[in-house]
Coordinates of C-alpha atoms in Angstrom, one line a residue:
Chain A
M1 CA 91.7 7.8 85.4
E2 CA 94.1 5.9 82.6
P3 CA 96.4 2.8 83.7
R4 CA 99.5 3.6 81.5
N5 CA 102.7 1.2 81.8
L6 CA 105.2 3.8 81.9
L7 CA 107.9 0.6 81.6
P8 CA 107.7 -1.7 78.6
S9 CA 106.2 -5.2 79.0
S10 CA 109.0 -6.8 77.4
L11 CA 111.0 -5.7 80.6
L12 CA 109.2 -8.5 82.0
D13 CA 111.1 -11.3 79.5
E14 CA 114.6 -10.2 81.8
F15 CA 113.2 -12.0 84.6
P16 CA 111.7 -15.5 84.7
I17 CA 111.1 -16.1 88.1
L18 CA 108.3 -14.0 87.3
K19 CA 106.6 -17.0 85.0
Q20 CA 105.7 -19.3 87.2
T21 CA 102.2 -20.2 88.1
I22 CA 101.3 -20.4 91.8
N23 CA 98.3 -22.2 93.1
G24 CA 97.3 -22.5 89.6
R25 CA 97.4 -19.3 89.0
P26 CA 99.9 -16.6 87.1
L27 CA 102.4 -14.8 89.7
V28 CA 101.9 -11.6 91.1
Y29 CA 104.9 -10.7 92.9
L30 CA 104.0 -7.8 94.7
D31 CA 106.7 -8.5 97.9
N32 CA 109.3 -6.0 96.3
A33 CA 109.9 -3.9 99.3
A34 CA 111.0 -7.4 101.1
T35 CA 113.5 -8.0 97.7
V36 CA 113.0 -7.7 94.0
Q37 CA 113.8 -10.2 91.5
K38 CA 116.9 -10.3 89.3
P39 CA 117.2 -9.1 85.4
L40 CA 119.7 -11.9 83.6
C41 CA 121.8 -9.8 83.4
V42 CA 122.7 -10.2 87.0
L43 CA 122.9 -13.6 87.0
D44 CA 124.9 -13.9 84.2
A45 CA 127.6 -11.2 85.7
V46 CA 127.4 -13.6 89.0
D47 CA 127.7 -16.5 86.9
H48 CA 130.3 -15.6 84.6
Y49 CA 132.9 -14.1 87.7
Y50 CA 132.3 -17.9 89.3
R51 CA 132.9 -19.0 85.6
T52 CA 136.0 -17.6 84.7
D53 CA 136.9 -15.3 87.2
N54 CA 136.7 -16.5 90.4
A55 CA 139.5 -15.8 92.8
N56 CA 140.4 -14.2 96.0
V57 CA 141.3 -10.2 95.3
H58 CA 143.7 -7.8 96.2
R59 CA 146.4 -10.2 97.2
G60 CA 147.4 -12.7 94.1
V61 CA 150.1 -11.7 91.5
H62 CA 148.5 -14.2 89.3
T63 CA 146.3 -12.9 86.4
L64 CA 143.2 -14.8 88.1
S65 CA 142.9 -12.7 91.1
Q66 CA 144.3 -9.3 89.0
R67 CA 141.0 -10.0 87.3
A68 CA 138.9 -10.3 90.4
T69 CA 140.5 -7.1 91.6
D70 CA 139.6 -5.6 89.0
S71 CA 136.4 -6.8 88.6
F72 CA 136.1 -6.3 91.8
E73 CA 136.7 -2.4 92.2
A74 CA 134.8 -1.2 89.3
A75 CA 131.8 -2.7 91.3
R76 CA 133.2 -0.4 93.6
E77 CA 133.4 2.7 90.9
Q78 CA 130.3 1.8 90.1
L79 CA 128.1 1.9 93.3
R80 CA 130.2 5.5 93.7
M81 CA 128.9 7.0 90.8
H82 CA 125.4 5.4 91.4
L83 CA 125.2 7.6 94.8
N84 CA 127.2 10.2 93.0
A85 CA 130.0 9.5 95.7
A86 CA 132.9 12.3 95.8
H87 CA 135.8 9.2 96.1
T88 CA 135.8 5.7 95.6
H89 CA 137.1 5.1 99.1
E90 CA 133.6 6.2 100.5
I91 CA 131.8 3.0 99.3
L92 CA 131.9 0.1 101.8
W93 CA 131.3 -3.1 101.1
T94 CA 128.3 -5.2 103.7
R95 CA 126.3 -7.9 104.2
G96 CA 123.5 -5.1 103.9
T97 CA 121.6 -2.2 105.6
T98 CA 121.6 -4.2 108.7
E99 CA 125.4 -4.2 108.7
G100 CA 125.9 -0.3 107.7
V101 CA 123.9 0.6 110.7
N102 CA 125.9 -1.6 113.4
L103 CA 129.4 -0.7 111.4
V104 CA 128.6 3.0 112.3
A105 CA 126.5 2.0 115.9
H106 CA 129.5 -0.1 116.9
G107 CA 132.0 2.9 116.1
F108 CA 130.2 5.8 118.5
R109 CA 130.3 3.9 120.8
T110 CA 133.9 5.4 121.1
L111 CA 133.0 8.6 120.0
L112 CA 129.8 9.5 123.0
Q113 CA 129.7 9.6 126.7
P114 CA 126.5 9.7 129.5
G115 CA 125.2 13.2 128.6
D116 CA 125.1 13.1 124.6
A117 CA 121.8 11.7 122.8
L118 CA 120.8 10.3 119.5
V119 CA 117.9 11.4 118.0
I120 CA 116.0 8.5 116.0
S121 CA 112.7 8.4 114.1
T122 CA 110.0 6.6 115.0
L123 CA 109.5 5.3 111.7
E124 CA 112.3 3.0 111.5
H125 CA 112.9 -0.6 110.1
H126 CA 113.4 -2.3 113.7
S127 CA 117.3 -2.2 111.8
N128 CA 117.9 1.5 112.3
L129 CA 116.8 1.3 116.0
V130 CA 117.5 -2.2 117.9
P131 CA 121.9 -0.8 116.8
W132 CA 120.8 2.4 118.2
Q133 CA 119.4 1.5 121.4
M134 CA 122.4 -1.1 122.3
L135 CA 124.5 2.1 121.4
A136 CA 122.8 4.4 124.3
Q137 CA 122.9 1.2 126.4
A138 CA 126.7 0.9 126.7
T139 CA 127.2 4.3 126.3
G140 CA 124.9 6.2 128.4
A141 CA 124.0 8.0 125.6
E142 CA 120.1 9.5 125.8
L143 CA 117.8 8.0 123.4
R144 CA 115.2 10.6 121.8
F145 CA 112.4 9.7 119.7
I146 CA 110.9 11.8 116.6
P147 CA 107.1 11.1 116.7
L148 CA 104.8 10.1 113.5
L149 CA 101.8 12.3 112.9
D150 CA 98.9 10.4 111.4
D151 CA 99.6 10.6 107.7
G152 CA 102.7 8.7 108.0
S153 CA 105.1 11.6 108.5
L154 CA 107.2 12.4 111.0
D155 CA 106.5 15.3 112.7
Q156 CA 109.0 18.1 111.7
D157 CA 108.6 20.2 114.4
A158 CA 108.8 17.9 116.9
Y159 CA 112.4 17.2 115.3
A160 CA 113.5 20.5 115.2
S161 CA 112.5 20.7 119.1
L162 CA 114.7 17.9 120.0
L163 CA 117.5 18.7 118.0
D164 CA 120.4 21.1 120.4
R165 CA 123.8 20.6 121.2
R166 CA 124.2 17.2 122.8
V167 CA 122.6 15.1 120.0
K168 CA 125.5 13.3 118.2
L169 CA 123.7 11.8 115.8
V170 CA 120.5 11.7 114.4
A171 CA 119.6 8.7 112.5
F172 CA 116.1 8.1 110.3
N173 CA 115.4 6.5 106.5
H174 CA 114.7 8.1 103.6
I175 CA 111.7 5.9 102.8
S176 CA 109.8 4.2 105.1
N177 CA 109.3 0.4 104.2
A178 CA 106.2 -0.1 106.5
L179 CA 104.5 3.2 104.6
G180 CA 106.1 4.5 102.5
T181 CA 106.6 8.0 103.5
V182 CA 109.2 9.8 101.7
N183 CA 111.6 11.6 104.5
P184 CA 112.8 14.8 103.5
V185 CA 116.6 13.7 104.0
R186 CA 118.5 17.1 103.2
D187 CA 116.0 19.7 105.0
M188 CA 116.5 17.2 108.3
T189 CA 120.4 16.3 107.3
A190 CA 121.0 20.3 107.4
Q191 CA 119.4 20.9 110.5
A192 CA 121.0 18.0 112.1
H193 CA 124.5 19.3 111.1
A194 CA 123.3 23.2 112.4
V195 CA 123.4 21.5 115.3
G196 CA 126.5 19.9 115.1
A197 CA 125.0 15.9 114.5
A198 CA 126.3 13.6 112.2
V199 CA 123.2 12.0 109.9
F200 CA 122.9 8.2 109.4
V201 CA 120.0 7.1 106.5
D202 CA 118.5 4.2 105.7
G203 CA 118.2 3.9 101.9
A204 CA 117.4 0.6 101.6
Q205 CA 113.4 1.3 100.4
A206 CA 114.8 4.5 98.0
V207 CA 118.1 3.2 96.4
P208 CA 115.5 0.9 94.3
H209 CA 113.4 3.8 93.5
S210 CA 115.3 7.1 92.7
T211 CA 117.9 8.8 92.0
V212 CA 120.1 9.1 95.2
D213 CA 122.9 11.7 95.4
V214 CA 124.4 11.3 98.4
Q215 CA 127.1 14.6 97.7
E216 CA 123.2 16.8 97.2
L217 CA 121.9 15.1 100.3
D218 CA 124.7 16.3 102.4
V219 CA 124.2 13.1 104.5
D220 CA 127.2 11.8 106.7
F221 CA 126.2 7.8 106.2
Y222 CA 124.0 5.9 103.6
A223 CA 123.3 2.5 104.5
F224 CA 121.3 0.0 102.3
S225 CA 121.3 -3.4 100.3
G226 CA 122.0 -4.6 97.3
H227 CA 119.3 -7.3 97.0
K228 CA 116.3 -4.2 97.2
M229 CA 118.2 -2.5 94.0
Y230 CA 118.2 -5.8 91.6
G231 CA 121.7 -7.4 93.1
P232 CA 122.2 -10.4 95.0
T233 CA 121.4 -11.1 98.7
G234 CA 124.5 -10.6 101.3
M235 CA 125.8 -7.4 99.6
G236 CA 125.6 -4.2 100.7
V237 CA 126.6 -0.8 100.3
L238 CA 127.5 1.6 103.0
Y239 CA 128.2 5.6 102.0
G240 CA 130.5 7.8 104.5
K241 CA 131.8 10.6 104.3
T242 CA 135.4 11.0 104.6
E243 CA 136.1 12.3 107.2
W244 CA 134.3 10.2 109.5
L245 CA 135.4 7.5 108.3
E246 CA 138.9 8.0 109.0
R247 CA 137.3 8.3 112.7
L248 CA 135.4 5.6 113.3
P249 CA 137.6 2.8 114.5
P250 CA 137.5 -1.1 112.6
F251 CA 134.3 -2.7 113.1
M252 CA 135.9 -6.3 112.5
G253 CA 139.8 -7.6 113.0
G254 CA 141.2 -9.9 110.1
G255 CA 142.8 -10.6 107.2
E256 CA 142.2 -7.8 104.6
M257 CA 141.5 -4.7 107.5
I258 CA 145.8 -4.5 108.4
D259 CA 148.8 -2.6 108.1
Q260 CA 151.6 -3.8 109.2
V261 CA 150.7 -7.4 112.3
R262 CA 153.3 -7.6 114.4
L263 CA 152.4 -9.8 118.1
E264 CA 152.3 -7.0 120.2
G265 CA 149.2 -5.2 117.8
S266 CA 148.8 -4.0 114.2
T267 CA 147.8 -1.2 112.8
Y268 CA 145.0 -0.3 110.4
A269 CA 144.8 -0.4 106.3
G270 CA 143.5 2.2 104.9
L271 CA 140.0 3.4 103.3
P272 CA 137.8 1.6 102.3
F273 CA 139.8 -1.8 103.6
K274 CA 140.0 -0.9 107.0
F275 CA 136.3 -1.5 107.3
E276 CA 136.4 -4.8 105.5
A277 CA 137.9 -7.7 107.1
G278 CA 138.4 -11.3 105.5
T279 CA 137.2 -12.5 102.2
P280 CA 134.5 -10.2 100.7
H281 CA 131.6 -11.2 98.5
I282 CA 133.3 -10.7 95.3
A283 CA 130.6 -12.2 94.0
G284 CA 128.0 -10.4 95.1
A285 CA 129.9 -6.8 94.8
I286 CA 130.5 -7.8 91.1
G287 CA 126.8 -8.8 91.1
L288 CA 125.5 -5.8 92.7
A289 CA 127.4 -3.0 90.5
E290 CA 126.0 -5.2 87.1
A291 CA 122.3 -3.9 89.2
S292 CA 123.3 -0.9 89.0
R293 CA 124.1 -0.5 85.1
W294 CA 120.8 -2.7 84.7
M295 CA 119.0 0.2 86.9
H296 CA 120.5 3.2 84.2
R297 CA 119.8 1.5 81.7
V298 CA 116.3 1.2 82.4
G299 CA 116.8 5.3 83.6
L300 CA 116.2 5.9 87.1
E301 CA 113.9 8.4 86.5
R302 CA 111.8 6.2 84.2
I303 CA 112.0 3.5 87.6
A304 CA 110.3 6.4 89.6
R305 CA 108.0 7.9 87.5
H306 CA 106.8 4.0 86.5
E307 CA 106.0 3.7 89.8
D308 CA 104.6 6.6 90.8
E309 CA 101.7 6.4 88.6
L310 CA 101.5 2.8 89.1
L311 CA 101.1 4.0 92.6
R312 CA 98.5 6.5 92.1
Y313 CA 96.6 3.6 90.1
A314 CA 95.8 1.1 92.6
T315 CA 95.5 3.1 95.6
A316 CA 92.5 5.2 93.4
K317 CA 91.3 1.6 92.7
L318 CA 91.4 0.3 95.9
Q319 CA 89.5 2.8 97.3
S320 CA 86.7 0.9 95.8
V321 CA 87.1 -2.1 98.3
D322 CA 84.5 -1.5 101.3
G323 CA 85.9 -1.4 104.4
I324 CA 89.8 -1.0 103.2
R325 CA 91.9 1.4 105.4
F326 CA 95.2 2.8 104.1
Y327 CA 98.2 3.4 106.7
G328 CA 100.6 6.2 105.2
T329 CA 98.9 8.7 103.3
A330 CA 101.7 11.2 103.4
A331 CA 102.0 14.1 100.5
H332 CA 105.2 12.2 99.1
K333 CA 105.3 8.6 99.5
A334 CA 106.8 5.5 96.9
A335 CA 106.5 2.2 95.6
V336 CA 104.1 0.7 99.0
I337 CA 100.6 0.4 99.6
S338 CA 99.6 -0.7 103.0
F339 CA 96.5 -1.1 104.2
N340 CA 94.1 -3.4 106.2
L341 CA 89.7 -4.4 105.6
D342 CA 87.6 -3.5 108.3
G343 CA 87.5 -6.5 110.9
A344 CA 89.8 -8.5 109.3
H345 CA 93.3 -10.0 110.6
P346 CA 96.4 -9.3 107.8
Y347 CA 97.3 -12.5 107.9
D348 CA 93.8 -13.8 106.7
V349 CA 94.2 -11.3 104.0
G350 CA 97.6 -12.5 103.4
M351 CA 96.3 -15.9 103.2
L352 CA 93.6 -15.5 100.6
L353 CA 95.9 -13.4 98.6
D354 CA 98.3 -16.1 98.7
Q355 CA 95.8 -18.7 96.9
M356 CA 95.3 -16.4 94.6
G357 CA 98.9 -16.1 93.8
I358 CA 99.1 -13.0 94.5
A359 CA 102.9 -12.6 96.6
V360 CA 102.5 -9.5 99.4
R361 CA 103.7 -9.0 102.6
T362 CA 101.2 -9.2 105.7
G363 CA 102.7 -8.8 109.5
Q364 CA 104.1 -5.3 111.0
H365 CA 107.4 -5.6 108.4
C366 CA 109.5 -5.7 110.9
T367 CA 108.6 -2.4 112.2
Q368 CA 106.5 -2.6 116.1
P369 CA 106.3 0.8 117.4
I370 CA 105.0 1.8 113.8
M371 CA 102.1 -0.9 114.0
D372 CA 101.8 -0.4 118.0
R373 CA 101.1 3.8 117.3
Y374 CA 98.2 2.8 114.8
G375 CA 97.4 -0.1 117.0
I376 CA 97.0 -2.9 114.8
P377 CA 98.5 -6.0 114.7
G378 CA 100.3 -5.0 110.7
T379 CA 99.1 -4.1 107.7
V380 CA 99.2 -5.8 104.0
R381 CA 101.2 -4.6 102.2
A382 CA 101.6 -4.6 98.8
S383 CA 105.1 -3.1 97.7
L384 CA 106.0 -2.2 93.4
A385 CA 109.7 -2.4 91.2
A386 CA 110.3 -1.7 88.3
Y387 CA 108.7 -4.8 86.2
T388 CA 105.6 -4.2 88.2
T389 CA 102.4 -3.5 85.9
V390 CA 99.3 -2.3 85.6
E391 CA 97.6 -5.8 85.2
D392 CA 99.4 -6.7 88.3
L393 CA 98.0 -4.3 90.3
D394 CA 94.1 -5.7 88.9
A395 CA 95.0 -8.9 90.1
L396 CA 95.7 -6.8 93.4
V397 CA 92.7 -5.4 93.5
D398 CA 90.3 -8.1 92.4
G399 CA 91.8 -10.4 95.3
V400 CA 91.3 -8.0 97.2
Q401 CA 88.0 -7.8 96.5
K402 CA 87.5 -11.0 96.5
A403 CA 88.6 -11.2 99.9
A404 CA 86.9 -8.8 101.9
R405 CA 83.3 -11.0 99.8
M406 CA 85.1 -13.6 101.6
L407 CA 85.7 -12.5 105.3
L408 CA 83.6 -9.8 106.2
Chain B
M1 CA 92.4 -42.3 111.6
S2 CA 89.9 -41.3 113.5
P3 CA 86.4 -41.5 112.3
I4 CA 86.4 -37.8 113.6
E5 CA 88.9 -37.2 111.6
Q6 CA 87.4 -39.7 108.8
D7 CA 84.5 -37.0 108.6
I8 CA 86.7 -33.8 108.3
V9 CA 88.4 -35.1 105.4
D10 CA 84.9 -35.7 103.8
E11 CA 84.0 -32.7 104.4
F12 CA 86.7 -31.1 103.1
D13 CA 86.2 -33.5 99.7
L14 CA 83.0 -31.4 98.9
F15 CA 84.7 -28.6 97.6
D16 CA 86.6 -28.5 94.6
D17 CA 88.2 -25.1 94.8
W18 CA 90.7 -23.6 97.2
M19 CA 87.6 -20.3 98.0
A20 CA 85.2 -23.5 99.0
K21 CA 87.6 -24.5 101.2
Y22 CA 89.0 -21.3 102.6
D23 CA 85.0 -20.0 102.9
H24 CA 84.3 -23.2 104.9
L25 CA 87.8 -22.7 107.1
I26 CA 86.2 -19.0 107.4
A27 CA 82.4 -20.8 108.6
L28 CA 84.4 -23.2 111.7
G29 CA 86.2 -20.4 112.6
K30 CA 83.2 -18.5 113.4
D31 CA 81.6 -21.2 114.6
L32 CA 84.4 -21.9 117.2
P33 CA 82.8 -21.5 120.6
Q34 CA 84.1 -18.4 122.9
M35 CA 86.8 -18.8 125.5
D36 CA 86.4 -17.4 128.8
P37 CA 88.0 -14.2 128.2
A38 CA 89.1 -15.1 131.7
H39 CA 91.9 -17.6 129.9
K40 CA 92.7 -15.4 127.2
T41 CA 95.8 -14.6 129.4
E42 CA 99.1 -13.9 128.3
D43 CA 100.4 -17.2 129.9
N44 CA 98.1 -19.1 127.1
L45 CA 99.3 -16.9 124.3
I46 CA 100.8 -19.2 121.2
R47 CA 103.3 -16.9 119.8
G48 CA 102.8 -17.3 115.7
C49 CA 105.1 -14.5 114.0
Q50 CA 101.7 -13.0 112.7
S51 CA 98.0 -14.1 114.3
K52 CA 97.6 -14.2 117.6
V53 CA 96.7 -17.9 119.4
W54 CA 95.5 -18.4 123.0
L55 CA 95.0 -22.2 123.6
Y56 CA 93.9 -23.6 127.3
A57 CA 92.9 -26.8 128.4
E58 CA 91.2 -28.4 131.5
C59 CA 91.1 -32.5 132.3
P60 CA 88.3 -33.2 134.4
N61 CA 87.4 -36.9 135.0
G62 CA 90.5 -37.5 133.2
L63 CA 89.3 -36.4 129.7
L64 CA 90.8 -33.1 128.1
H65 CA 88.7 -30.1 127.5
F66 CA 90.9 -27.2 125.3
T67 CA 89.4 -23.5 125.4
A68 CA 91.0 -21.7 122.1
D69 CA 91.1 -18.3 120.1
S70 CA 92.9 -16.4 117.7
D71 CA 92.4 -12.5 116.4
A72 CA 92.6 -14.1 112.7
I73 CA 90.2 -16.0 111.5
I74 CA 91.3 -18.8 108.8
T75 CA 93.4 -19.3 112.4
R76 CA 90.4 -19.9 114.1
G77 CA 89.5 -22.0 111.6
M78 CA 91.9 -24.5 112.1
V79 CA 92.4 -23.9 115.7
A80 CA 88.8 -25.4 115.4
L81 CA 89.7 -27.8 113.2
L82 CA 92.0 -29.3 115.7
L83 CA 89.8 -29.1 118.6
R84 CA 87.4 -31.0 116.9
V85 CA 90.1 -34.3 116.5
V86 CA 91.5 -33.9 120.1
Q87 CA 88.2 -32.6 122.4
N88 CA 87.2 -34.2 125.5
R89 CA 89.9 -37.4 124.2
P90 CA 92.2 -39.5 127.3
A91 CA 95.3 -37.3 127.5
E92 CA 97.5 -40.3 126.9
E93 CA 95.9 -40.9 123.2
V94 CA 96.1 -36.7 122.6
A95 CA 99.7 -36.7 123.0
R96 CA 100.1 -39.4 120.8
E97 CA 97.9 -37.4 118.5
P98 CA 99.1 -37.9 114.9
F99 CA 96.6 -35.3 113.3
A100 CA 97.0 -37.2 109.8
F101 CA 93.9 -35.3 108.6
L102 CA 96.4 -32.4 108.1
N103 CA 98.0 -33.6 105.3
A104 CA 95.4 -35.4 103.4
I105 CA 92.8 -32.0 103.4
G106 CA 96.3 -30.5 102.1
L107 CA 96.8 -28.1 105.3
T108 CA 100.6 -29.8 106.2
S109 CA 102.4 -26.7 104.2
H110 CA 101.2 -24.5 106.9
L111 CA 102.7 -27.0 109.4
S112 CA 106.1 -26.3 108.7
P113 CA 108.0 -24.2 111.1
T114 CA 108.4 -21.2 108.8
R115 CA 104.8 -19.9 108.0
A116 CA 104.4 -17.2 109.7
N117 CA 100.4 -18.8 110.8
G118 CA 101.8 -21.0 114.4
L119 CA 99.6 -23.8 112.8
A120 CA 102.8 -25.9 114.1
S121 CA 103.1 -24.0 117.7
M122 CA 99.7 -24.9 117.9
V123 CA 100.0 -28.8 117.8
K124 CA 103.0 -28.2 120.3
Q125 CA 101.6 -26.4 122.4
I126 CA 97.7 -29.3 122.3
K127 CA 100.9 -32.0 122.8
F128 CA 102.2 -30.0 126.3
Y129 CA 99.3 -29.6 127.7
A130 CA 98.3 -33.2 126.7
L131 CA 101.8 -35.1 127.9
A132 CA 101.4 -32.6 131.1
Y133 CA 97.5 -33.6 132.3
A134 CA 99.0 -37.4 131.0
A135 CA 101.9 -37.7 133.6
N136 CA 99.4 -36.0 136.2
T137 CA 97.1 -38.3 136.1

């Protein structure tokens, strides 16, 4: 297959961090599912905010505070557009995907009782599993799990059979961080809605790689992290449909989230502020909005096609390595290649690749149940981003071949 | 540095690139004597983040004797190096061992507790055994 970089290599000029050597070799960064690097425009936006506009938002009448508030709320509108949400107040700022899951799981404590059930996929990051376990424990609700097929896709027949009127919420990811599987979100959501269950989707791996339209998917909640979509760390988004956000109680109490405060009790602010106690991560929101604009300038569809092309190329080329075994071979997958060399521990492969300047992730990827399902201690995971090139993947294949010769 | 440690440093000096160094580490890992499966228990497991390491020690005649294993070969190589330095030495000596050779052969970066390989935990566990036996003799 003829390798193609669908995005121009000039894109690399926007990521100064990538131009360094590690252990004497040019850095090949393939740990993008953990976090992606940030383009200059995002660094500049954060820097500019602190240099020129820094003030606390929403309360000040002075000009700086007005400017900070304008940028902060414009950032929310940018993310609304990014997701095609119906309303700007449906975009809640969080610290990341994990906080989004916890906010919803905490809120559902008031809505569940013994006899109710939650359906969770077994393809989840621990962050989209543990909060639901805590919710089940607190309320006496039953946990039901959607099993995994050998190719790393969810067993859709089993899913259908798990759904009944007792199910109040279904949680699964859009794209698996460990295996790259793309789940049929729209179809799974429609089935959940048919029994009256709410749908929570972990979109951490999907937002960086594809166009996400929450109205088209019809999900009730959609959470993701800014740092995986070219934005700053410590910043994330939880999208929620208005009717659900109105039903859920606040997650944290404090300033910014209140309407009237008396010693005996308080009334809460409206959406989205009811869920945003305390001074928010203003610079993070501004940086994330710039990341979103950057992705649109490059082109969401172009990023997706570029990564798909490279994924196919790298997968085909890695097949030439003796003893390689892939995990996650579903027909519909994105941006992640998870593999092992027969007879080698993933940690050994990762150590040798690091010596060659190649950054991959090894281990369980915070998905212990998936690794248990395959009976392995972990995998080596190479994950792609918009700036990934054919040359990066050639270096990966060379590196894996070298590691195989050394270890086997 | 003890003569054994100096030997290790000289051995690694022979290699001029990282591949040869790691090849050697892998060879050491393959040569590490098998651990008695009866000692590969949950109790003897040191939890590093990614690779598993089992470590067991006895102290006949006041000298420590370690056996160990890992599911990752490079980790096994590192264990083999550590054991060469501490094997058959008095417990109170091992308790004070600074493992200076790790720095000399460029493996100190693996000692940081944030590294996922558990080398720091292995060193800690070796010393824990040494202290426990030293206190009992």
